[in-house]
CSV table of C-alpha atoms in Angstrom, one decimal:
chain,number,residue,atom,x,y,z
A,1,MET,CA,3.9,-28.9,-18.6
A,2,SER,CA,6.3,-26.2,-17.5
A,3,ASN,CA,5.4,-22.5,-17.7
A,4,THR,CA,8.2,-20.9,-19.8
A,5,ASN,CA,6.7,-17.4,-19.5
A,6,VAL,CA,7.6,-17.2,-15.8
A,7,GLN,CA,10.9,-17.0,-14.0
A,8,LEU,CA,11.4,-17.7,-10.4
A,9,GLY,CA,13.5,-15.3,-8.4
A,10,VAL,CA,14.1,-14.4,-4.7
A,11,SER,CA,14.4,-11.3,-2.6
A,12,PRO,CA,17.5,-10.8,-0.4
A,13,LEU,CA,15.2,-10.0,2.5
A,14,ALA,CA,15.5,-13.6,3.6
A,15,TRP,CA,19.2,-12.9,4.2
A,16,THR,CA,19.5,-9.2,5.0
A,17,ASN,CA,16.7,-6.8,6.0
A,18,ASP,CA,16.6,-3.4,4.2
A,19,VAL,CA,15.2,-1.5,7.2
A,20,LEU,CA,16.2,-3.5,10.3
A,21,GLU,CA,19.9,-3.5,9.7
A,22,ASP,CA,20.8,-5.8,12.5
A,23,LEU,CA,18.9,-8.7,10.8
A,24,GLY,CA,21.5,-10.4,8.6
A,25,ASP,CA,23.9,-7.6,8.7
A,26,ASN,CA,26.8,-10.0,8.5
A,27,VAL,CA,25.7,-11.4,5.1
A,28,SER,CA,27.4,-10.0,2.0
A,29,ALA,CA,25.7,-9.5,-1.3
A,30,LEU,CA,27.9,-12.1,-2.9
A,31,GLN,CA,27.0,-14.7,-0.3
A,32,CYS,CA,23.3,-14.1,-0.7
A,33,MET,CA,23.6,-14.3,-4.5
A,34,GLN,CA,25.8,-17.5,-4.4
A,35,GLU,CA,23.3,-19.3,-2.1
A,36,ALA,CA,20.3,-18.2,-4.2
A,37,ALA,CA,21.9,-19.4,-7.4
A,38,ALA,CA,23.0,-22.7,-5.8
A,39,ILE,CA,19.4,-23.4,-4.8
A,40,GLY,CA,18.2,-22.9,-8.4
A,41,TYR,CA,16.7,-19.4,-8.5
A,42,ARG,CA,17.1,-17.6,-11.8
A,43,GLY,CA,17.0,-14.0,-10.5
A,44,ILE,CA,17.3,-11.8,-7.5
A,45,GLU,CA,16.0,-8.3,-6.5
A,46,LEU,CA,18.2,-5.6,-5.2
A,47,GLY,CA,19.1,-5.6,-1.5
A,48,ARG,CA,20.7,-3.2,0.9
A,49,LYS,CA,24.1,-4.8,0.6
A,50,PHE,CA,24.1,-4.7,-3.2
A,51,PRO,CA,26.4,-2.3,-5.0
A,52,ARG,CA,24.5,0.4,-6.9
A,53,GLU,CA,26.9,0.9,-9.8
A,54,PRO,CA,26.4,-1.3,-12.8
A,55,SER,CA,30.2,-1.7,-13.1
A,56,ALA,CA,30.3,-3.2,-9.6
A,57,LEU,CA,27.0,-5.2,-9.7
A,58,ARG,CA,27.3,-6.7,-13.2
A,59,PRO,CA,30.3,-8.9,-12.3
A,60,LEU,CA,28.5,-10.4,-9.3
A,61,LEU,CA,25.5,-11.2,-11.4
A,62,GLN,CA,27.7,-12.8,-14.1
A,63,GLU,CA,29.7,-14.8,-11.5
A,64,THR,CA,26.5,-16.3,-10.0
A,65,GLY,CA,24.5,-16.6,-13.2
A,66,LEU,CA,21.6,-14.6,-11.8
A,67,SER,CA,19.5,-12.0,-13.5
A,68,LEU,CA,18.5,-8.8,-11.7
A,69,ALA,CA,14.7,-9.0,-11.5
A,70,SER,CA,14.0,-5.6,-10.1
A,71,GLY,CA,14.6,-3.2,-7.2
A,72,TRP,CA,12.6,-1.2,-4.8
A,73,PHE,CA,12.4,2.6,-5.1
A,74,SER,CA,11.2,4.6,-2.2
A,75,GLY,CA,9.1,7.2,-4.0
A,76,THR,CA,7.4,10.3,-2.6
A,77,LEU,CA,5.1,11.4,-5.3
A,78,ALA,CA,2.4,12.0,-2.7
A,79,ASP,CA,4.5,15.0,-1.6
A,80,ILE,CA,6.6,16.2,-4.6
A,81,SER,CA,6.3,16.9,-8.3
A,82,VAL,CA,6.9,14.6,-11.2
A,83,GLU,CA,10.0,16.5,-12.1
A,84,GLN,CA,11.4,16.1,-8.6
A,85,GLU,CA,10.6,12.4,-8.6
A,86,LEU,CA,12.3,11.9,-12.0
A,87,HIS,CA,15.4,13.5,-10.7
A,88,ASN,CA,15.3,11.3,-7.6
A,89,VAL,CA,14.8,8.1,-9.5
A,90,ALA,CA,17.4,8.7,-12.2
A,91,ASP,CA,20.4,6.8,-10.8
A,92,HIS,CA,18.2,3.9,-9.6
A,93,ALA,CA,16.4,3.6,-13.0
A,94,ARG,CA,19.7,3.7,-14.9
A,95,LEU,CA,21.0,0.9,-12.8
A,96,LEU,CA,17.9,-1.3,-13.3
A,97,SER,CA,17.7,-0.5,-17.0
A,98,GLY,CA,21.4,-1.0,-17.6
A,99,LEU,CA,21.3,-4.5,-16.0
A,100,GLY,CA,18.3,-5.7,-18.1
A,101,CYS,CA,15.4,-5.1,-15.7
A,102,LYS,CA,11.9,-4.7,-17.3
A,103,VAL,CA,10.1,-3.5,-14.2
A,104,MET,CA,10.8,-1.1,-11.3
A,105,VAL,CA,9.2,-1.6,-7.9
A,106,TYR,CA,7.7,1.6,-6.6
A,107,GLY,CA,6.8,2.0,-2.9
A,108,GLU,CA,5.0,5.2,-1.9
A,109,CYS,CA,6.8,6.6,1.2
A,110,GLY,CA,5.2,10.0,1.0
A,111,GLY,CA,2.3,10.8,3.4
A,112,MET,CA,3.4,8.3,6.0
A,113,PRO,CA,3.0,9.2,9.7
A,114,GLY,CA,6.0,10.2,11.9
A,115,GLU,CA,9.7,10.0,11.3
A,116,THR,CA,9.8,6.2,11.5
A,117,PRO,CA,6.3,5.1,10.4
A,118,LEU,CA,7.2,1.4,10.4
A,119,ASP,CA,7.7,1.6,14.2
A,120,ILE,CA,4.2,3.1,14.8
A,121,GLY,CA,1.2,0.9,15.6
A,122,ILE,CA,-0.4,-0.7,12.6
A,123,SER,CA,-3.7,1.1,13.2
A,124,HIS,CA,-2.1,4.4,12.4
A,125,SER,CA,-1.8,3.6,8.7
A,126,PRO,CA,-2.1,6.8,6.6
A,127,ALA,CA,-5.4,7.5,4.9
A,128,LEU,CA,-5.5,7.8,1.2
A,129,SER,CA,-8.3,10.4,1.7
A,130,ALA,CA,-5.8,12.7,3.5
A,131,ILE,CA,-4.1,13.7,0.2
A,132,ASP,CA,-5.2,15.3,-3.0
A,133,PHE,CA,-5.9,11.9,-4.6
A,134,ASP,CA,-6.8,13.1,-8.1
A,135,ALA,CA,-3.6,15.1,-8.3
A,136,TYR,CA,-1.6,12.1,-7.0
A,137,ALA,CA,-3.2,9.8,-9.6
A,138,ARG,CA,-2.3,12.2,-12.4
A,139,ARG,CA,1.3,12.5,-11.2
A,140,MET,CA,1.7,8.8,-10.9
A,141,SER,CA,0.3,8.3,-14.4
A,142,GLU,CA,2.7,10.8,-15.8
A,143,PHE,CA,5.7,9.5,-13.9
A,144,SER,CA,5.0,5.9,-15.1
A,145,SER,CA,4.8,7.1,-18.7
A,146,VAL,CA,8.1,8.9,-18.6
A,147,LEU,CA,9.8,6.1,-16.7
A,148,TYR,CA,9.0,3.8,-19.5
A,149,GLN,CA,9.8,6.2,-22.3
A,150,GLU,CA,13.2,7.2,-20.8
A,151,TYR,CA,14.4,3.9,-19.2
A,152,GLY,CA,12.2,1.1,-20.7
A,153,LEU,CA,11.0,0.3,-17.2
A,154,LYS,CA,7.4,-0.7,-16.4
A,155,LEU,CA,6.3,0.8,-13.0
A,156,ALA,CA,5.2,-1.9,-10.6
A,157,TYR,CA,3.3,-0.1,-7.8
A,158,HIS,CA,3.6,-1.9,-4.5
A,159,HIS,CA,0.5,-1.8,-2.3
A,160,HIS,CA,2.0,-2.1,1.2
A,161,LEU,CA,1.1,-2.2,4.8
A,162,MET,CA,1.4,1.3,6.5
A,163,MET,CA,1.5,3.1,3.1
A,164,LEU,CA,-1.1,5.1,1.3
A,165,VAL,CA,-2.4,2.3,-0.9
A,166,GLU,CA,-2.8,-0.6,1.5
A,167,HIS,CA,-6.4,-1.9,1.8
A,168,GLN,CA,-8.6,-3.3,-1.0
A,169,ASP,CA,-10.7,-0.2,-1.3
A,170,GLU,CA,-7.5,1.9,-1.6
A,171,ILE,CA,-6.0,-0.5,-4.2
A,172,GLU,CA,-9.2,-0.4,-6.2
A,173,ARG,CA,-9.4,3.4,-6.1
A,174,PHE,CA,-5.8,3.8,-7.0
A,175,PHE,CA,-5.8,1.5,-10.0
A,176,SER,CA,-9.1,2.7,-11.2
A,177,ALA,CA,-7.9,6.3,-11.3
A,178,THR,CA,-4.4,5.8,-12.8
A,179,ALA,CA,-3.4,5.1,-16.4
A,180,ASP,CA,-3.3,1.6,-17.7
A,181,ASP,CA,0.5,1.6,-17.9
A,182,VAL,CA,0.8,2.0,-14.1
A,183,GLY,CA,1.4,-1.6,-13.3
A,184,MET,CA,0.6,-3.5,-10.1
A,185,LEU,CA,3.0,-5.4,-8.0
A,186,LEU,CA,0.8,-8.1,-6.5
A,187,ASP,CA,2.2,-8.9,-3.1
A,188,THR,CA,0.3,-11.8,-1.6
A,189,GLY,CA,1.5,-11.2,2.0
A,190,HIS,CA,0.7,-7.5,2.0
A,191,ALA,CA,-2.6,-8.1,0.3
A,192,VAL,CA,-3.9,-10.7,2.7
A,193,ALA,CA,-2.5,-9.0,5.8
A,194,ALA,CA,-4.4,-5.8,4.8
A,195,GLY,CA,-7.6,-7.8,4.5
A,196,SER,CA,-7.7,-7.9,0.7
A,197,ASP,CA,-9.2,-10.8,-1.3
A,198,LEU,CA,-6.7,-12.2,-3.8
A,199,ASN,CA,-9.4,-13.5,-6.1
A,200,ALA,CA,-11.1,-10.1,-6.2
A,201,LEU,CA,-7.9,-8.2,-6.9
A,202,ILE,CA,-6.8,-10.5,-9.7
A,203,SER,CA,-10.3,-10.6,-11.2
A,204,ARG,CA,-10.5,-6.8,-11.3
A,205,PHE,CA,-6.9,-5.8,-12.1
A,206,GLY,CA,-5.2,-8.9,-13.5
A,207,SER,CA,-4.3,-6.9,-16.7
A,208,ARG,CA,-2.3,-4.5,-14.5
A,209,ILE,CA,-0.2,-7.1,-12.7
A,210,CYS,CA,3.4,-6.9,-14.0
A,211,HIS,CA,5.4,-8.3,-11.0
A,212,ILE,CA,4.5,-10.7,-8.2
A,213,HIS,CA,5.9,-11.2,-4.7
A,214,LEU,CA,5.1,-14.5,-3.1
A,215,LYS,CA,5.0,-13.9,0.6
A,216,ASP,CA,3.2,-15.9,3.2
A,217,ILE,CA,1.8,-15.1,6.7
A,218,ARG,CA,1.8,-16.8,10.1
A,219,ARG,CA,-1.8,-16.4,11.1
A,220,GLU,CA,-1.4,-16.3,14.9
A,221,ARG,CA,1.5,-13.8,14.7
A,222,MET,CA,-0.5,-11.5,12.4
A,223,ALA,CA,-3.5,-11.7,14.7
A,224,GLN,CA,-1.2,-10.6,17.6
A,225,VAL,CA,0.1,-7.6,15.6
A,226,TYR,CA,-3.4,-6.4,15.1
A,227,ALA,CA,-4.7,-7.2,18.5
A,228,GLN,CA,-1.9,-5.4,20.2
A,229,ASP,CA,-1.5,-2.6,17.6
A,230,GLN,CA,2.1,-3.5,17.1
A,231,SER,CA,4.2,-1.9,14.4
A,232,PHE,CA,5.1,-3.3,11.1
A,233,ASN,CA,8.7,-3.7,12.2
A,234,GLU,CA,7.5,-5.6,15.4
A,235,GLY,CA,5.6,-7.9,13.1
A,236,VAL,CA,8.7,-8.6,11.0
A,237,ARG,CA,10.9,-9.2,14.0
A,238,GLY,CA,8.2,-11.5,15.5
A,239,GLY,CA,7.9,-13.6,12.3
A,240,MET,CA,4.6,-12.4,10.9
A,241,PHE,CA,5.9,-13.0,7.4
A,242,THR,CA,7.4,-16.1,6.0
A,243,VAL,CA,8.0,-17.9,2.6
A,244,PRO,CA,5.3,-19.6,0.6
A,245,GLY,CA,4.2,-22.9,2.1
A,246,ASP,CA,5.2,-22.0,5.7
A,247,GLY,CA,2.1,-19.9,6.3
A,248,TYR,CA,-1.7,-20.1,5.7
A,249,ILE,CA,-2.2,-18.2,2.4
A,250,ASP,CA,-4.0,-20.1,-0.3
A,251,TYR,CA,-2.0,-19.4,-3.5
A,252,GLN,CA,-4.5,-21.1,-5.9
A,253,PRO,CA,-5.9,-17.8,-7.2
A,254,VAL,CA,-2.4,-16.7,-8.1
A,255,VAL,CA,-1.6,-20.1,-9.7
A,256,ASP,CA,-4.7,-19.9,-11.8
A,257,TYR,CA,-3.9,-16.4,-12.9
A,258,VAL,CA,-0.3,-17.1,-13.8
A,259,ASN,CA,-1.2,-20.3,-15.7
A,260,GLY,CA,-4.3,-18.9,-17.4
A,261,SER,CA,-3.5,-15.3,-18.2
A,262,GLY,CA,-0.3,-15.6,-20.2
A,263,TYR,CA,1.5,-13.6,-17.4
A,264,ARG,CA,5.1,-13.0,-18.4
A,265,GLY,CA,7.5,-12.0,-15.7
A,266,TRP,CA,8.9,-12.8,-12.4
A,267,LEU,CA,7.6,-14.7,-9.4
A,268,ILE,CA,9.7,-13.5,-6.4
A,269,VAL,CA,9.9,-15.5,-3.2
A,270,GLU,CA,10.0,-12.9,-0.4
A,271,ALA,CA,10.0,-13.1,3.3
A,272,GLU,CA,11.1,-10.4,5.7
A,273,GLN,CA,12.4,-12.6,8.5
A,274,ASP,CA,15.2,-12.8,11.1
A,275,PRO,CA,17.7,-15.2,9.5
A,276,LEU,CA,18.7,-16.3,13.0
A,277,LYS,CA,15.2,-17.5,13.6
A,278,ALA,CA,14.5,-18.7,10.0
A,279,PRO,CA,17.9,-19.7,8.5
A,280,SER,CA,18.1,-18.4,5.0
A,281,VAL,CA,19.2,-21.4,2.9
A,282,PRO,CA,16.8,-24.0,4.2
A,283,THR,CA,13.9,-21.5,4.3
A,284,VAL,CA,14.3,-20.4,0.7
A,285,THR,CA,15.0,-23.9,-0.4
A,286,ARG,CA,11.7,-25.1,0.9
A,287,ALA,CA,10.0,-22.2,-0.8
A,288,PHE,CA,11.8,-22.9,-4.1
A,289,ASN,CA,10.5,-26.5,-4.1
A,290,HIS,CA,7.0,-25.4,-3.0
A,291,VAL,CA,6.6,-22.7,-5.6
A,292,ASN,CA,8.0,-24.9,-8.4
A,293,SER,CA,5.4,-27.6,-7.6
A,294,LEU,CA,2.6,-25.0,-7.3
A,295,PHE,CA,3.2,-23.3,-10.6
A,296,SER,CA,4.7,-26.2,-12.6
A,297,LEU,CA,7.9,-24.3,-13.4
């Protein structure tokens, strides 16, 4: 029986990296969208090559028949006020809302070490204890509430390697302290790479999950990143992440959650990879077939 509550989308990161601009820099937004649609994906997230004006992006979505699933926002509420963050997010939120998105991906880029933190050894991840956490949780709760009131967007907070909320204890502390309407983006790759237990996270915070990224990990490559204290970007270049089915993550806890909880929303296939090493179309085609079989879509 198919699950009609869930739609399968894909991230442009398999085609063009948002940070490492040499990875897939020759690929246009239209090519990415056309190939994703041809494979069978229903939606796509924003990427670096995508136009940021509704009048420019809407025709591309209509041409390819894709929906815009969401888009990453680099937030800095760890460092600034709610008023400043609302000013910073306005154009992005209007774009997502105007194109029918229901959730906005929020990545906390405040409090990170150095000018290029993703190039620093992974052991130097920022400590959540280094900030005024209670104040941060209050600001995030307020920001989430206003984001929904003004734009109709649910905040999907992205726990992420090298960011303030990374490890399981930090995820638990953050979601225990924030309002219920602060949603969780469950990213399988970032969770497992940070040592979190998917079963435990889902059991504790399943009601907060509003967006899901399905990312896999190559175990030996991840072990090398940690053993040699390589950077996040070195891990990406070396193939630490891959698409579901090409790594070692057991997705059964996520399958059980999606099929048993009434989850309504997107499953997004995502893999930050070098398209010269992992060609985009065959890679995301394998993932499409694997995820459809896993989740009975």
